[in-house]
Coordinates of C-alpha atoms and ligand atoms in Angstrom, one line a residue:
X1 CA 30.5 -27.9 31.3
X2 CA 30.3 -29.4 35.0
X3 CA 28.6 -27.6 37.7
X4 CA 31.3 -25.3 38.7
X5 CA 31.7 -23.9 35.4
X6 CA 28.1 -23.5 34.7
X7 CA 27.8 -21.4 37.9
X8 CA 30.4 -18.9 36.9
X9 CA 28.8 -18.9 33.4
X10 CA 25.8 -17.6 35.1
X11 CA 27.0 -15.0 37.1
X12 CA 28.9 -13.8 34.0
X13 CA 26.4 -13.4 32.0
X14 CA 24.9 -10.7 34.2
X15 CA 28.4 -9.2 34.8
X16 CA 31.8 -9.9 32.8
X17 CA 35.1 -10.1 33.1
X18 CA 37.8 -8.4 31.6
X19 CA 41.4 -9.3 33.1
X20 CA 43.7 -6.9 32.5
X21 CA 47.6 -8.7 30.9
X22 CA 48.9 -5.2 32.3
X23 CA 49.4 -7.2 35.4
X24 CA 50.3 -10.3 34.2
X25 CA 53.8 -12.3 34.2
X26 CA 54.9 -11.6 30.9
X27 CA 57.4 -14.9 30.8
X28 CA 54.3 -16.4 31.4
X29 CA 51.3 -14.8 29.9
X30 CA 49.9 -17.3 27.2
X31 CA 49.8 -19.5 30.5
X32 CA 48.2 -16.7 32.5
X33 CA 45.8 -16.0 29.1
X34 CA 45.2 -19.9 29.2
X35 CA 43.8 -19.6 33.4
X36 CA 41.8 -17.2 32.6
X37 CA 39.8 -18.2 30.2
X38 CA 39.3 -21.8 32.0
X39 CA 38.0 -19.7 34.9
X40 CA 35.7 -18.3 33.0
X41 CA 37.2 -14.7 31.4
X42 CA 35.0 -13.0 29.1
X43 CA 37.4 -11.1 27.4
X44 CA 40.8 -9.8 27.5
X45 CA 41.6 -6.7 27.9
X46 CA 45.2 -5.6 26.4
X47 CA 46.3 -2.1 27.3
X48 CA 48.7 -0.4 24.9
X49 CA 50.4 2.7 25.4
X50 CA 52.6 5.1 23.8
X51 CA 54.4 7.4 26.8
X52 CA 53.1 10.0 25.0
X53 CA 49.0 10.5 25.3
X54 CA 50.2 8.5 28.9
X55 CA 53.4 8.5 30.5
X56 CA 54.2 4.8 30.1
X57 CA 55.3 2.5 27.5
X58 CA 53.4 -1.0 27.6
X59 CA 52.7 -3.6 24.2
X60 CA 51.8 -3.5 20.4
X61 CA 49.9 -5.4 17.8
X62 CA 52.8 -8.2 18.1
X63 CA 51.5 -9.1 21.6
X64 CA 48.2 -9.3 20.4
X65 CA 49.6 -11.7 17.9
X66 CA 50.4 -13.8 19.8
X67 CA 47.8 -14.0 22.3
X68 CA 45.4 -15.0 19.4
X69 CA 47.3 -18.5 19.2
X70 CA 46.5 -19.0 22.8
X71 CA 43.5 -18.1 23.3
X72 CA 39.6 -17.8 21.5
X73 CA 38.2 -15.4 23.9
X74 CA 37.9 -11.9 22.5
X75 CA 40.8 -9.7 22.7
X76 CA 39.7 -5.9 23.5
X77 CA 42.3 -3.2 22.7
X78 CA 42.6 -0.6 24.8
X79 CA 44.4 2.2 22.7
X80 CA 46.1 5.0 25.6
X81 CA 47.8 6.2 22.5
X82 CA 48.0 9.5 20.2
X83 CA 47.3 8.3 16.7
X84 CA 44.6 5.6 17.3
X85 CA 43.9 5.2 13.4
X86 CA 47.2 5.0 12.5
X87 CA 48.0 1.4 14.3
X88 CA 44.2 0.0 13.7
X89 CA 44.9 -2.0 10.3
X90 CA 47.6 -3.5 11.9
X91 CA 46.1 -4.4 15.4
X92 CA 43.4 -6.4 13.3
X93 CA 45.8 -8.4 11.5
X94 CA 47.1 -9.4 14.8
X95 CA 43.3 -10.7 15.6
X96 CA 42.4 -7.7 17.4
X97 CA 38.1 -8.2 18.3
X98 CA 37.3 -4.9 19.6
X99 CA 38.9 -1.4 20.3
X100 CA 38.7 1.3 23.3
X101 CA 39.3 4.6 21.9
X102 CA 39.8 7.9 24.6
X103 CA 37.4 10.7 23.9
X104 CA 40.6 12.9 25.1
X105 CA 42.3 14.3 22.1
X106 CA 40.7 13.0 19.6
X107 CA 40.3 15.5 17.1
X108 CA 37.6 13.1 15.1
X109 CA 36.1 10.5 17.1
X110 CA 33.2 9.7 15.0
X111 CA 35.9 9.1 12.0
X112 CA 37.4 6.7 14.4
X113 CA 35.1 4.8 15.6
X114 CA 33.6 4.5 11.8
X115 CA 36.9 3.0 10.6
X116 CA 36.7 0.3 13.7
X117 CA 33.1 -0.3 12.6
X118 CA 34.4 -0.9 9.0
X119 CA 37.1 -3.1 10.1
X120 CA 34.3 -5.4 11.1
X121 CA 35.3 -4.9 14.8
X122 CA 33.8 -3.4 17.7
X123 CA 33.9 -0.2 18.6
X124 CA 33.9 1.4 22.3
X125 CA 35.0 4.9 23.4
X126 CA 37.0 5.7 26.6
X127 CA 36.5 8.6 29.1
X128 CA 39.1 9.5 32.3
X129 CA 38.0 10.9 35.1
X130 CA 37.5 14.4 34.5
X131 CA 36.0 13.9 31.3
X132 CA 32.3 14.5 31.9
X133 CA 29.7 11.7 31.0
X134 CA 27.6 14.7 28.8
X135 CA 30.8 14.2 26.0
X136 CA 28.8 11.0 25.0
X137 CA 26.0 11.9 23.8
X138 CA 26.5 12.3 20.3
X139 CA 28.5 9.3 19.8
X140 CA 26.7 6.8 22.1
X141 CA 24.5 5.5 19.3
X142 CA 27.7 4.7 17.0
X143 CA 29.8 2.5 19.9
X144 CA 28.6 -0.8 21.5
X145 CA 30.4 -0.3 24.8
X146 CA 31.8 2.9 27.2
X147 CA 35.0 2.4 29.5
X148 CA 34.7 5.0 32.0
X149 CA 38.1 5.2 33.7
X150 CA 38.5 4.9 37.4
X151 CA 41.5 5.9 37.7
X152 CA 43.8 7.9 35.3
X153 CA 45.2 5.6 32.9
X154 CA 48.7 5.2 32.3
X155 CA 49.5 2.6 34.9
X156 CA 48.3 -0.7 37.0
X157 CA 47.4 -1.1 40.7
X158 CA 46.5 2.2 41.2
X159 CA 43.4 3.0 43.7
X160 CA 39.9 3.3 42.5
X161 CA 38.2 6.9 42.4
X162 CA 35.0 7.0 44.1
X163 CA 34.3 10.5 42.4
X164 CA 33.6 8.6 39.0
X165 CA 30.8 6.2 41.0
X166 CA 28.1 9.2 39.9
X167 CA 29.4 8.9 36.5
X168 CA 28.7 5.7 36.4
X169 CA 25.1 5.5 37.3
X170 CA 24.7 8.7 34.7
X171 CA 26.2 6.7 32.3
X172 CA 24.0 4.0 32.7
X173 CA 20.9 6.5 32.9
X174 CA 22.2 8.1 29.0
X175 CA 22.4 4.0 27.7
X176 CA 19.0 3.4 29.2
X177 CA 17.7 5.9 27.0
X178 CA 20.0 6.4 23.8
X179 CA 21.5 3.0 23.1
X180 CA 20.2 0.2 25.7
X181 CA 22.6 -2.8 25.5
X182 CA 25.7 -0.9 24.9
X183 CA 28.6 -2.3 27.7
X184 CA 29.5 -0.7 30.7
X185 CA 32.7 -1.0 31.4
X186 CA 34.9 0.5 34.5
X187 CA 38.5 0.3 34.3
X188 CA 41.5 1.5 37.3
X189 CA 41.4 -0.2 40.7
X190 CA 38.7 -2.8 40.4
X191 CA 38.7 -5.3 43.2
X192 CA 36.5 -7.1 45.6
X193 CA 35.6 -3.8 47.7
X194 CA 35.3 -1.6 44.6
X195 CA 33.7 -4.1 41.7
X196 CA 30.2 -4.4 44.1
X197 CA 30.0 -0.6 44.1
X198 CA 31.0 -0.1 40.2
X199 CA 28.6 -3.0 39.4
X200 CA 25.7 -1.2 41.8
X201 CA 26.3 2.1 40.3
X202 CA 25.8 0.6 36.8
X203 CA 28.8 -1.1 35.3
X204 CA 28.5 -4.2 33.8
X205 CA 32.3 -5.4 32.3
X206 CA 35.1 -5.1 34.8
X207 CA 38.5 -4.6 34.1
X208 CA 40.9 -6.0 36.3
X209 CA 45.0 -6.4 36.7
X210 CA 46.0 -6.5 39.6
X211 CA 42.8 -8.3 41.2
X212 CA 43.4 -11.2 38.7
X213 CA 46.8 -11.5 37.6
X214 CA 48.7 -9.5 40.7
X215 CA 48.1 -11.3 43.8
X216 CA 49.5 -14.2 44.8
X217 CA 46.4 -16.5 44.5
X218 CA 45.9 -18.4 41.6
X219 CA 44.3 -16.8 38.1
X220 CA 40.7 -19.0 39.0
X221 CA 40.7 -17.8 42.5
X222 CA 40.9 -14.5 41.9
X223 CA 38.2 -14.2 39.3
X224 CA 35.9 -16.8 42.2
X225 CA 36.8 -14.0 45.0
X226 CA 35.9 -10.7 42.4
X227 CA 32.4 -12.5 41.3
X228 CA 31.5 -13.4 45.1
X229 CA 32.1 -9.8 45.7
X230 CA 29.5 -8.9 43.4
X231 CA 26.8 -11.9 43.9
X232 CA 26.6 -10.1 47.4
X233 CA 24.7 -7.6 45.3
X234 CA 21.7 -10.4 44.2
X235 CA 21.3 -10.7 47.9
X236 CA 20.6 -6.9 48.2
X237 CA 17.5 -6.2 45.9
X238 CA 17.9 -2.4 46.9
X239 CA 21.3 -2.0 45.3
X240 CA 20.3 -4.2 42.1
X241 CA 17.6 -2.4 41.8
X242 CA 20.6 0.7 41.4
X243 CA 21.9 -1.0 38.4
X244 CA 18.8 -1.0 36.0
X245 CA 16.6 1.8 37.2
X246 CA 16.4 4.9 35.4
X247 CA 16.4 7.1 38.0
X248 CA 19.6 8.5 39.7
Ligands
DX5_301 C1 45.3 1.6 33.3 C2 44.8 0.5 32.4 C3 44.1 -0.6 33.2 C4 45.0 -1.4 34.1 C5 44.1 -1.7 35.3 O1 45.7 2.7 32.5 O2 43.9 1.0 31.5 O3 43.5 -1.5 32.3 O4 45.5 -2.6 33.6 O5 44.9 -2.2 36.3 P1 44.4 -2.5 37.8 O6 43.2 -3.4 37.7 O7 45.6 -3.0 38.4 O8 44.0 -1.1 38.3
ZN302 ZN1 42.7 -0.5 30.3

């Protein structure tokens, strides 16, 4: 690992990265995949929906599939879909690590995320923006990460909601105290003005699409530009102190 590499492992070890293949070049994705995790990706984060429980149509398992052959780093599943337990077996033969299951319209979340836990793989659960933080308090000690959405999911390059920032740093408060350790994640909009204050308010996995894959800069340059956004935050003590206190 040369001295470049070792200094992006370092920052993400405090924060990770997540980049999101929604807003990748699909004729060129195990390439994209392949950047990524040079640069330093901590895991990717594969969006699959069902234009049903969202209205949009995205991947399945057979994307996963083949994303395992490219890549070792994690692959997290994020299931916008109506019948998460229905596709689960099959998302793990594709080499699924982890699922994201939405609180919303789930009539048996704890049955879900037990099946997950029973498939070996990791479980998180999903919230969207007007889902109050309060829904996870009985399942928090079962799931080893929370998405909270920042925008509405469904779709890419959409702008972050500054109304879920107070969910976040409640979020953070419940882990503190139920489950300390679980993952933060944020997911909708992240970018180099909205990952310092997701990451101050309490998050500690970003998802991003557009920020990584969607600009024009190169897959490495993109990550370099979202974690200097966020090392401005080691230079403020106040604001880190934001992301591990207790208080609100
Ligand atoms: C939205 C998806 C996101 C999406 C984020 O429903 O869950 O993962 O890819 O895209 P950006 O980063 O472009 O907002
Ligand atoms: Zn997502």
């Amino acid at each position: 690992m040369n001295k470049k590499e070792r200094g992006r492992k370092m920052e993400t070890d405090v924060v990770k990265l997540a980049p999101s293949i929604l807003a990748a070049d699909f004729a060129r994705l195990g390439e994209q995949v392949a950047e990524a995790e040079q640069a330093g990706a901590d895991r990717i984060h594969v969006d699959v929906m069902d234009g049903h429980f969202v209205p949009n149509l995205s991947m399945g398992a057979p994307i996963v599939q083949s994303l395992r052959r490219v890549t070792r780093l994690p692959l997290e599943i994020h299931l916008m879909i109506s019948d998460p337990d229905f596709f689960l077996d099959e998302f793990v033969e594709a080499g699924s690590d982890s699922f994201l299951v939405h609180w919303e319209g789930n009539g048996n979340l704890h049955r879900t995320v037990q099946r997950i836990k029973a498939l070996g793989k990791r479980a998180g659960v999903v919230i969207n923006p007007a889902t109050p933080a309060a829904v996870l308090e009985e399942i928090l000690q079962d799931v080893e990460q929370v998405l909270i959405m920042t925008v509405n999911p469904g779709f890419g390059h959409q702008h972050f909601l500054p109304t879920t920032l107070q969910k976040i740093r409640r979020v953070r408060q419940m882990i503190e105290q139920i489950k300390s350790g679980c993952d933060v994640e944020v997911d909708g909009g992240i970018d180099a003005e909205t990952a310092p204050l997701a990451v101050a308010a309490g998050a500690n996995v970003l998802v991003a699409g557009t920020a990584i894959f969607g600009e024009s800069e190169e897959v490495a340059a993109a990550m370099d530009r979202l974690r200097a956004s966020i090392k401005q935050l080691w230079k403020q003590p106040q604001r880190v102190e934001c992301t591990t206190s207790k208080k609100e």
